[in-house]
Amino acid sequence: MTNISKKSAINNNESVVLLCGKNNSFNNYGLSKVEIDFIKNEINAKEKKSICLNQLHRLFIVQLIDVKKEKYQTTETLRKASSTVHGWITDAKVENITVVDADGKALETLAFAEGLALSNYQFLKYKKDRDKERNSLKSIAIVSKSLNAKQIEELNIVVEATCISRTLVNEPVNFLTATQLSKEFQKMGKEAGFNVEVFNKEKIKALKMGGLLAVNLGSIEPPTFSIMEYNPKNAKNKKQPIILVGKGVVYDTGGVSLKPTPNSMDMMKCDMAGSAAVVGTLYAIAKAKLPVYVIGLVPATDNRPGENAYVPGDVITMYNGMTVEMLNADAEGRMILADALAYAQKYNPKLVIDLATLTGAAVAAIGTSGIVAMGTADERTKNKLKQSGNAVFERLAEMPFWDDYDELIKSDIADMKNLGGPYAGSITAGKFLARYINYPWMHFDIAGPAFLTTKDNYRLKGGTGVGVRLLFDFLKNNA
Ligand code: BES
Ligand code: MN
Ligand code: ZN
């Protein structure tokens, strides 16, 4: 993992990224006139925003801050630019880079360093020659008068948490079973300082979590239900927690409503990305010691078409006593989330946010560019979440949540069915979940951005860790 820290001054001969405006003189960095002319020509004649001067003993990189209409667009442009810069750093086998905030641009500097560290992520666990394949970059030092050590340490923490979340998503199910997932939560809780309790199958049966048990019927691996709790002494919401619920389907074959191969099943190890976002967020807020009481709930299982698997037509009694006519075994996410959302009621939460790779319809609606959002939280909370979404560039696209859609999940014989009509699939999934809440609630369908099949700048191929940076920002600013 790439360490990010604060430093007071540039040392001689070390590789540097100078973050500045295009009228910088470049006089103070020991460059020759030829070198300065080269940089100025790249900027003025060629209109380059990122310039790499390879002085052989070091790289001297200039990154212009290209001011856009909105601040969050400027910062995102810098995160993206960092991906190109990362390529230069890697090619030159640079191990330590110093990012210099020449113009006192705090947020811009953080964004650039963040993009650079996220671009440096790799998942090498299963590579025999992993030492040879490892990127050179080990640390990023920031020289800045506008940023304090705490701000930089928070960035370091949230980037680390995002990378851990990516790794959980990238782990295949032949390692990351539901049991293993909850063990990873326990390890992370110990390291960061939050409490983790794991319910086993027996306990889940005793609690009658019918949705989670039904999905698990086709699997030989037992389900788990994990409760993570971070409640610091100085929490601002001592009595009413904010609850994060994450879908923990460690693999989704579609069950007996089997997904067709090839293709549609290929990336389904990512179906626990919601849970990875939840634990990543708890890890980050605990390490950063944010004064906020947060609980994470993760129902986890794989979804398989084993011998006793639940089948279309089955009627399932859920944890809250409601019944569901199951009509598609591939609509498993809402079955397990419903039990977790109903369980959340006992905490009298201030706000519940669930994150789930829930529907292909969410991907069809907005692609991988953002998060499909809906829910019953008040407008102020929604706006705060949207602001955080813009700031970290994990944007929220709010869907309508009209009563009309409730009609589509009515069942002839049970309280509801787990399948909607041919359209508005992400909304009918949300409407299903809404039957299990009695508190302010938001549902984030992250099926699009959770896992990429091609690299998108600093969001690399594979798990993206989406949700961690968003929720950390929201909890930090609204504790
Ligand atoms: N895990 C999938 C959704 C998904 C699709 C995640 C693409 C990531 C990328 C979910 O369990 C699912 O299969 N949903 C079905 C629901 C349908 C049967 C109502 C879908 O969207 O097709
Ligand atoms: Mn499914
Ligand atoms: Zn699924």
mmCIF file of N, CA and C in Angstrom, residues 200-304:
data_model
loop_
_atom_site.group_PDB
_atom_site.id
_atom_site.type_symbol
_atom_site.label_atom_id
_atom_site.label_comp_id
_atom_site.label_asym_id
_atom_site.label_seq_id
_atom_site.Cartn_x
_atom_site.Cartn_y
_atom_site.Cartn_z
ATOM 1 N N ASN A 200 -23.558 -17.186 13.431
ATOM 2 C CA ASN A 200 -23.413 -18.354 12.552
ATOM 3 C C ASN A 200 -24.789 -18.858 12.123
ATOM 4 N N LYS A 201 -24.789 -19.925 11.345
ATOM 5 C CA LYS A 201 -26.036 -20.437 10.755
ATOM 6 C C LYS A 201 -27.079 -20.775 11.825
ATOM 7 N N GLU A 202 -26.603 -21.380 12.923
ATOM 8 C CA GLU A 202 -27.505 -21.757 14.006
ATOM 9 C C GLU A 202 -28.239 -20.529 14.569
ATOM 10 N N LYS A 203 -27.447 -19.508 14.827
ATOM 11 C CA LYS A 203 -28.005 -18.268 15.376
ATOM 12 C C LYS A 203 -28.961 -17.604 14.365
ATOM 13 N N ILE A 204 -28.564 -17.635 13.095
ATOM 14 C CA ILE A 204 -29.398 -17.047 12.036
ATOM 15 C C ILE A 204 -30.733 -17.794 11.951
ATOM 16 N N LYS A 205 -30.661 -19.123 12.146
ATOM 17 C CA LYS A 205 -31.887 -19.938 12.174
ATOM 18 C C LYS A 205 -32.741 -19.580 13.382
ATOM 19 N N ALA A 206 -32.083 -19.451 14.531
ATOM 20 C CA ALA A 206 -32.811 -19.121 15.764
ATOM 21 C C ALA A 206 -33.520 -17.771 15.632
ATOM 22 N N LEU A 207 -32.875 -16.838 14.912
ATOM 23 C CA LEU A 207 -33.472 -15.515 14.709
ATOM 24 C C LEU A 207 -34.530 -15.517 13.600
ATOM 25 N N LYS A 208 -34.611 -16.619 12.862
ATOM 26 C CA LYS A 208 -35.567 -16.759 11.749
ATOM 27 C C LYS A 208 -35.346 -15.717 10.660
ATOM 28 N N MET A 209 -34.100 -15.556 10.267
ATOM 29 C CA MET A 209 -33.804 -14.683 9.133
ATOM 30 C C MET A 209 -34.081 -15.473 7.852
ATOM 31 N N GLY A 210 -35.364 -15.505 7.500
ATOM 32 C CA GLY A 210 -35.835 -16.389 6.434
ATOM 33 C C GLY A 210 -35.282 -16.056 5.062
ATOM 34 N N GLY A 211 -35.052 -14.782 4.791
ATOM 35 C CA GLY A 211 -34.529 -14.393 3.481
ATOM 36 C C GLY A 211 -33.111 -14.884 3.287
ATOM 37 N N LEU A 212 -32.266 -14.647 4.269
ATOM 38 C CA LEU A 212 -30.866 -15.079 4.198
ATOM 39 C C LEU A 212 -30.784 -16.609 4.135
ATOM 40 N N LEU A 213 -31.602 -17.288 4.936
ATOM 41 C CA LEU A 213 -31.571 -18.752 4.951
ATOM 42 C C LEU A 213 -32.063 -19.330 3.623
ATOM 43 N N ALA A 214 -33.074 -18.698 3.022
ATOM 44 C CA ALA A 214 -33.618 -19.193 1.754
ATOM 45 C C ALA A 214 -32.562 -19.119 0.655
ATOM 46 N N VAL A 215 -31.875 -17.992 0.559
ATOM 47 C CA VAL A 215 -30.847 -17.840 -0.476
ATOM 48 C C VAL A 215 -29.723 -18.859 -0.246
ATOM 49 N N ASN A 216 -29.448 -19.144 1.014
ATOM 50 C CA ASN A 216 -28.341 -20.040 1.351
ATOM 51 C C ASN A 216 -28.663 -21.517 1.113
ATOM 52 N N LEU A 217 -29.941 -21.844 0.896
ATOM 53 C CA LEU A 217 -30.340 -23.262 0.794
ATOM 54 C C LEU A 217 -29.590 -24.038 -0.278
ATOM 55 N N GLY A 218 -29.263 -23.366 -1.381
ATOM 56 C CA GLY A 218 -28.608 -24.057 -2.490
ATOM 57 C C GLY A 218 -27.101 -24.165 -2.338
ATOM 58 N N SER A 219 -26.578 -23.750 -1.194
ATOM 59 C CA SER A 219 -25.129 -23.735 -1.005
ATOM 60 C C SER A 219 -24.706 -24.736 0.067
ATOM 61 N N ILE A 220 -23.497 -25.269 -0.062
ATOM 62 C CA ILE A 220 -23.004 -26.100 1.038
ATOM 63 C C ILE A 220 -22.233 -25.267 2.061
ATOM 64 N N GLU A 221 -21.966 -24.003 1.726
ATOM 65 C CA GLU A 221 -21.278 -23.102 2.659
ATOM 66 C C GLU A 221 -22.309 -22.409 3.539
ATOM 67 N N PRO A 222 -22.077 -22.352 4.856
ATOM 68 C CA PRO A 222 -23.042 -21.677 5.735
ATOM 69 C C PRO A 222 -23.056 -20.159 5.538
ATOM 70 N N PRO A 223 -24.180 -19.520 5.842
ATOM 71 C CA PRO A 223 -24.251 -18.046 5.780
ATOM 72 C C PRO A 223 -23.654 -17.452 7.048
ATOM 73 N N THR A 224 -23.399 -16.155 7.014
ATOM 74 C CA THR A 224 -23.038 -15.431 8.233
ATOM 75 C C THR A 224 -23.823 -14.119 8.254
ATOM 76 N N PHE A 225 -23.960 -13.591 9.452
ATOM 77 C CA PHE A 225 -24.551 -12.255 9.605
ATOM 78 C C PHE A 225 -23.621 -11.499 10.543
ATOM 79 N N SER A 226 -22.964 -10.457 10.017
ATOM 80 C CA SER A 226 -21.952 -9.750 10.801
ATOM 81 C C SER A 226 -22.475 -8.391 11.270
ATOM 82 N N ILE A 227 -22.153 -8.093 12.520
ATOM 83 C CA ILE A 227 -22.524 -6.801 13.110
ATOM 84 C C ILE A 227 -21.238 -6.097 13.534
ATOM 85 N N MET A 228 -20.996 -4.948 12.929
ATOM 86 C CA MET A 228 -19.788 -4.186 13.258
ATOM 87 C C MET A 228 -20.230 -2.916 13.964
ATOM 88 N N GLU A 229 -19.540 -2.588 15.032
ATOM 89 C CA GLU A 229 -19.999 -1.456 15.816
ATOM 90 C C GLU A 229 -18.825 -0.558 16.201
ATOM 91 N N TYR A 230 -18.969 0.713 15.873
ATOM 92 C CA TYR A 230 -17.974 1.716 16.268
ATOM 93 C C TYR A 230 -18.703 2.807 17.021
ATOM 94 N N ASN A 231 -18.452 2.891 18.317
ATOM 95 C CA ASN A 231 -19.172 3.858 19.150
ATOM 96 C C ASN A 231 -18.202 4.561 20.093
ATOM 97 N N PRO A 232 -17.481 5.566 19.593
ATOM 98 C CA PRO A 232 -16.484 6.244 20.419
ATOM 99 C C PRO A 232 -17.151 7.093 21.500
ATOM 100 N N LYS A 233 -16.389 7.338 22.567
ATOM 101 C CA LYS A 233 -16.928 8.108 23.714
ATOM 102 C C LYS A 233 -17.458 9.469 23.288
ATOM 103 N N ASN A 234 -16.785 10.085 22.321
ATOM 104 C CA ASN A 234 -17.159 11.453 21.936
ATOM 105 C C ASN A 234 -18.141 11.496 20.758
ATOM 106 N N ALA A 235 -18.837 10.384 20.513
ATOM 107 C CA ALA A 235 -19.773 10.352 19.383
ATOM 108 C C ALA A 235 -20.848 11.417 19.532
ATOM 109 N N LYS A 236 -21.132 12.092 18.427
ATOM 110 C CA LYS A 236 -22.134 13.164 18.437
ATOM 111 C C LYS A 236 -23.550 12.588 18.475
ATOM 112 N N ASN A 237 -23.710 11.390 17.958
ATOM 113 C CA ASN A 237 -25.025 10.735 17.940
ATOM 114 C C ASN A 237 -24.984 9.509 18.845
ATOM 115 N N LYS A 238 -24.721 9.736 20.118
ATOM 116 C CA LYS A 238 -24.484 8.671 21.108
ATOM 117 C C LYS A 238 -25.607 7.631 21.151
ATOM 118 N N LYS A 239 -26.845 8.081 20.999
ATOM 119 C CA LYS A 239 -27.989 7.180 21.200
ATOM 120 C C LYS A 239 -28.497 6.571 19.900
ATOM 121 N N GLN A 240 -28.453 7.359 18.838
ATOM 122 C CA GLN A 240 -29.031 6.894 17.572
ATOM 123 C C GLN A 240 -27.932 6.677 16.531
ATOM 124 N N PRO A 241 -27.590 5.425 16.266
ATOM 125 C CA PRO A 241 -26.498 5.177 15.309
ATOM 126 C C PRO A 241 -26.905 5.476 13.865
ATOM 127 N N ILE A 242 -25.897 5.699 13.055
ATOM 128 C CA ILE A 242 -26.077 5.626 11.606
ATOM 129 C C ILE A 242 -25.717 4.193 11.225
ATOM 130 N N ILE A 243 -26.592 3.543 10.489
ATOM 131 C CA ILE A 243 -26.358 2.130 10.160
ATOM 132 C C ILE A 243 -26.065 1.981 8.672
ATOM 133 N N LEU A 244 -25.019 1.228 8.385
ATOM 134 C CA LEU A 244 -24.655 0.905 7.003
ATOM 135 C C LEU A 244 -24.903 -0.578 6.788
ATOM 136 N N VAL A 245 -25.676 -0.895 5.771
ATOM 137 C CA VAL A 245 -25.991 -2.291 5.472
ATOM 138 C C VAL A 245 -25.363 -2.639 4.127
ATOM 139 N N GLY A 246 -24.625 -3.733 4.055
ATOM 140 C CA GLY A 246 -23.947 -4.095 2.807
ATOM 141 C C GLY A 246 -24.343 -5.473 2.307
ATOM 142 N N LYS A 247 -24.667 -5.550 1.025
ATOM 143 C CA LYS A 247 -24.960 -6.855 0.424
ATOM 144 C C LYS A 247 -23.687 -7.680 0.395
ATOM 145 N N GLY A 248 -23.774 -8.879 0.978
ATOM 146 C CA GLY A 248 -22.598 -9.744 1.053
ATOM 147 C C GLY A 248 -22.794 -11.057 0.308
ATOM 148 N N VAL A 249 -23.234 -10.978 -0.947
ATOM 149 C CA VAL A 249 -23.336 -12.203 -1.749
ATOM 150 C C VAL A 249 -21.945 -12.494 -2.315
ATOM 151 N N VAL A 250 -21.264 -13.445 -1.704
ATOM 152 C CA VAL A 250 -19.859 -13.677 -2.058
ATOM 153 C C VAL A 250 -19.717 -14.277 -3.464
ATOM 154 N N TYR A 251 -20.785 -14.866 -3.965
ATOM 155 C CA TYR A 251 -20.844 -15.224 -5.383
ATOM 156 C C TYR A 251 -22.295 -15.404 -5.794
ATOM 157 N N ASP A 252 -22.623 -14.863 -6.964
ATOM 158 C CA ASP A 252 -24.003 -14.932 -7.444
ATOM 159 C C ASP A 252 -24.064 -15.707 -8.750
ATOM 160 N N THR A 253 -24.428 -16.991 -8.647
ATOM 161 C CA THR A 253 -24.623 -17.778 -9.885
ATOM 162 C C THR A 253 -26.001 -17.532 -10.476
ATOM 163 N N GLY A 254 -26.866 -16.861 -9.696
ATOM 164 C CA GLY A 254 -28.270 -16.737 -10.078
ATOM 165 C C GLY A 254 -29.133 -17.820 -9.437
ATOM 166 N N GLY A 255 -28.488 -18.759 -8.728
ATOM 167 C CA GLY A 255 -29.253 -19.868 -8.140
ATOM 168 C C GLY A 255 -29.878 -20.714 -9.239
ATOM 169 N N VAL A 256 -31.059 -21.280 -9.007
ATOM 170 C CA VAL A 256 -31.686 -22.101 -10.065
ATOM 171 C C VAL A 256 -32.111 -21.236 -11.256
ATOM 172 N N SER A 257 -32.261 -19.949 -11.058
ATOM 173 C CA SER A 257 -32.470 -19.039 -12.199
ATOM 174 C C SER A 257 -31.086 -18.653 -12.728
ATOM 175 N N LEU A 258 -30.345 -19.692 -13.069
ATOM 176 C CA LEU A 258 -28.908 -19.592 -13.364
ATOM 177 C C LEU A 258 -28.593 -18.497 -14.382
ATOM 178 N N LYS A 259 -27.542 -17.734 -14.095
ATOM 179 C CA LYS A 259 -27.098 -16.746 -15.069
ATOM 180 C C LYS A 259 -26.457 -17.467 -16.235
ATOM 181 N N PRO A 260 -26.716 -17.014 -17.470
ATOM 182 C CA PRO A 260 -26.108 -17.688 -18.612
ATOM 183 C C PRO A 260 -24.596 -17.454 -18.669
ATOM 184 N N THR A 261 -23.830 -18.505 -18.963
ATOM 185 C CA THR A 261 -22.393 -18.343 -19.238
ATOM 186 C C THR A 261 -22.210 -18.470 -20.751
ATOM 187 N N PRO A 262 -21.181 -17.931 -21.397
ATOM 188 C CA PRO A 262 -20.205 -17.084 -20.734
ATOM 189 C C PRO A 262 -20.763 -15.674 -20.474
ATOM 190 N N ASN A 263 -19.961 -14.921 -19.812
ATOM 191 C CA ASN A 263 -20.112 -13.476 -19.563
ATOM 192 C C ASN A 263 -20.886 -13.080 -18.313
ATOM 193 N N SER A 264 -22.175 -13.332 -18.253
ATOM 194 C CA SER A 264 -22.937 -12.633 -17.220
ATOM 195 C C SER A 264 -22.561 -13.090 -15.808
ATOM 196 N N MET A 265 -21.927 -14.248 -15.688
ATOM 197 C CA MET A 265 -21.527 -14.707 -14.352
ATOM 198 C C MET A 265 -20.078 -14.328 -14.031
ATOM 199 N N ASP A 266 -19.335 -13.920 -15.077
ATOM 200 C CA ASP A 266 -17.878 -13.771 -14.927
ATOM 201 C C ASP A 266 -17.448 -12.888 -13.760
ATOM 202 N N MET A 267 -18.152 -11.798 -13.570
ATOM 203 C CA MET A 267 -17.701 -10.841 -12.545
ATOM 204 C C MET A 267 -18.480 -10.965 -11.239
ATOM 205 N N MET A 268 -19.206 -12.065 -11.058
ATOM 206 C CA MET A 268 -20.128 -12.122 -9.915
ATOM 207 C C MET A 268 -19.473 -12.382 -8.558
ATOM 208 N N LYS A 269 -18.138 -12.479 -8.544
ATOM 209 C CA LYS A 269 -17.456 -12.424 -7.240
ATOM 210 C C LYS A 269 -17.587 -11.019 -6.635
ATOM 211 N N CYS A 270 -17.994 -10.061 -7.487
ATOM 212 C CA CYS A 270 -18.106 -8.673 -7.003
ATOM 213 C C CYS A 270 -19.405 -8.425 -6.250
ATOM 214 N N ASP A 271 -20.221 -9.475 -6.055
ATOM 215 C CA ASP A 271 -21.566 -9.230 -5.521
ATOM 216 C C ASP A 271 -21.577 -8.982 -4.010
ATOM 217 N N MET A 272 -20.393 -8.914 -3.430
ATOM 218 C CA MET A 272 -20.272 -8.532 -2.011
ATOM 219 C C MET A 272 -19.650 -7.140 -1.875
ATOM 220 N N ALA A 273 -19.640 -6.387 -2.999
ATOM 221 C CA ALA A 273 -19.000 -5.066 -2.981
ATOM 222 C C ALA A 273 -19.672 -4.113 -1.981
ATOM 223 N N GLY A 274 -20.974 -4.265 -1.794
ATOM 224 C CA GLY A 274 -21.664 -3.433 -0.800
ATOM 225 C C GLY A 274 -21.073 -3.663 0.588
ATOM 226 N N SER A 275 -20.839 -4.923 0.905
ATOM 227 C CA SER A 275 -20.271 -5.238 2.226
ATOM 228 C C SER A 275 -18.835 -4.742 2.332
ATOM 229 N N ALA A 276 -18.100 -4.769 1.225
ATOM 230 C CA ALA A 276 -16.717 -4.264 1.220
ATOM 231 C C ALA A 276 -16.710 -2.755 1.469
ATOM 232 N N ALA A 277 -17.713 -2.057 0.937
ATOM 233 C CA ALA A 277 -17.823 -0.612 1.177
ATOM 234 C C ALA A 277 -18.144 -0.336 2.644
ATOM 235 N N VAL A 278 -19.014 -1.156 3.214
ATOM 236 C CA VAL A 278 -19.402 -0.965 4.621
ATOM 237 C C VAL A 278 -18.202 -1.178 5.541
ATOM 238 N N VAL A 279 -17.501 -2.288 5.372
ATOM 239 C CA VAL A 279 -16.380 -2.546 6.285
ATOM 240 C C VAL A 279 -15.232 -1.573 6.029
ATOM 241 N N GLY A 280 -15.043 -1.176 4.775
ATOM 242 C CA GLY A 280 -14.012 -0.183 4.454
ATOM 243 C C GLY A 280 -14.295 1.139 5.140
ATOM 244 N N THR A 281 -15.574 1.525 5.171
ATOM 245 C CA THR A 281 -15.953 2.773 5.822
ATOM 246 C C THR A 281 -15.729 2.691 7.333
ATOM 247 N N LEU A 282 -16.144 1.584 7.937
ATOM 248 C CA LEU A 282 -15.925 1.437 9.383
ATOM 249 C C LEU A 282 -14.439 1.481 9.717
ATOM 250 N N TYR A 283 -13.653 0.824 8.880
ATOM 251 C CA TYR A 283 -12.202 0.799 9.072
ATOM 252 C C TYR A 283 -11.646 2.226 9.044
ATOM 253 N N ALA A 284 -12.088 2.991 8.051
ATOM 254 C CA ALA A 284 -11.569 4.359 7.895
ATOM 255 C C ALA A 284 -12.017 5.269 9.036
ATOM 256 N N ILE A 285 -13.287 5.228 9.398
ATOM 257 C CA ILE A 285 -13.750 6.147 10.455
ATOM 258 C C ILE A 285 -13.156 5.775 11.809
ATOM 259 N N ALA A 286 -12.943 4.480 12.034
ATOM 260 C CA ALA A 286 -12.347 4.065 13.312
ATOM 261 C C ALA A 286 -10.885 4.495 13.366
ATOM 262 N N LYS A 287 -10.150 4.287 12.270
ATOM 263 C CA LYS A 287 -8.743 4.697 12.258
ATOM 264 C C LYS A 287 -8.599 6.211 12.386
ATOM 265 N N ALA A 288 -9.525 6.940 11.742
ATOM 266 C CA ALA A 288 -9.465 8.409 11.799
ATOM 267 C C ALA A 288 -10.124 8.949 13.067
ATOM 268 N N LYS A 289 -10.697 8.030 13.865
ATOM 269 C CA LYS A 289 -11.344 8.398 15.136
ATOM 270 C C LYS A 289 -12.411 9.477 14.957
ATOM 271 N N LEU A 290 -13.247 9.324 13.961
ATOM 272 C CA LEU A 290 -14.332 10.291 13.761
ATOM 273 C C LEU A 290 -15.336 10.163 14.916
ATOM 274 N N PRO A 291 -15.872 11.289 15.386
ATOM 275 C CA PRO A 291 -16.793 11.242 16.525
ATOM 276 C C PRO A 291 -18.217 10.895 16.102
ATOM 277 N N VAL A 292 -18.414 9.689 15.621
ATOM 278 C CA VAL A 292 -19.732 9.319 15.113
ATOM 279 C C VAL A 292 -19.977 7.835 15.400
ATOM 280 N N TYR A 293 -21.202 7.556 15.840
ATOM 281 C CA TYR A 293 -21.615 6.186 16.194
ATOM 282 C C TYR A 293 -22.171 5.512 14.935
ATOM 283 N N VAL A 294 -21.481 4.486 14.472
ATOM 284 C CA VAL A 294 -21.873 3.813 13.231
ATOM 285 C C VAL A 294 -21.919 2.306 13.445
ATOM 286 N N ILE A 295 -22.954 1.680 12.902
ATOM 287 C CA ILE A 295 -23.072 0.220 12.937
ATOM 288 C C ILE A 295 -23.098 -0.294 11.502
ATOM 289 N N GLY A 296 -22.369 -1.354 11.240
ATOM 290 C CA GLY A 296 -22.402 -2.012 9.930
ATOM 291 C C GLY A 296 -23.075 -3.369 10.053
ATOM 292 N N LEU A 297 -23.982 -3.666 9.147
ATOM 293 C CA LEU A 297 -24.655 -4.972 9.138
ATOM 294 C C LEU A 297 -24.415 -5.643 7.790
ATOM 295 N N VAL A 298 -23.953 -6.887 7.813
ATOM 296 C CA VAL A 298 -23.706 -7.599 6.556
ATOM 297 C C VAL A 298 -24.272 -9.015 6.596
ATOM 298 N N PRO A 299 -25.348 -9.251 5.844
ATOM 299 C CA PRO A 299 -25.801 -10.614 5.627
ATOM 300 C C PRO A 299 -24.977 -11.197 4.479
ATOM 301 N N ALA A 300 -24.417 -12.395 4.678
ATOM 302 C CA ALA A 300 -23.519 -12.942 3.653
ATOM 303 C C ALA A 300 -23.808 -14.410 3.344
ATOM 304 N N THR A 301 -23.756 -14.730 2.076
ATOM 305 C CA THR A 301 -23.893 -16.110 1.591
ATOM 306 C C THR A 301 -23.494 -16.114 0.126
ATOM 307 N N ASP A 302 -23.260 -17.293 -0.437
ATOM 308 C CA ASP A 302 -23.216 -17.369 -1.897
ATOM 309 C C ASP A 302 -24.611 -17.752 -2.387
ATOM 310 N N ASN A 303 -24.876 -17.530 -3.653
ATOM 311 C CA ASN A 303 -26.175 -17.865 -4.247
ATOM 312 C C ASN A 303 -25.940 -18.950 -5.285
ATOM 313 N N ARG A 304 -26.332 -20.196 -4.940
ATOM 314 C CA ARG A 304 -25.999 -21.356 -5.792
ATOM 315 C C ARG A 304 -27.246 -22.193 -6.059
#
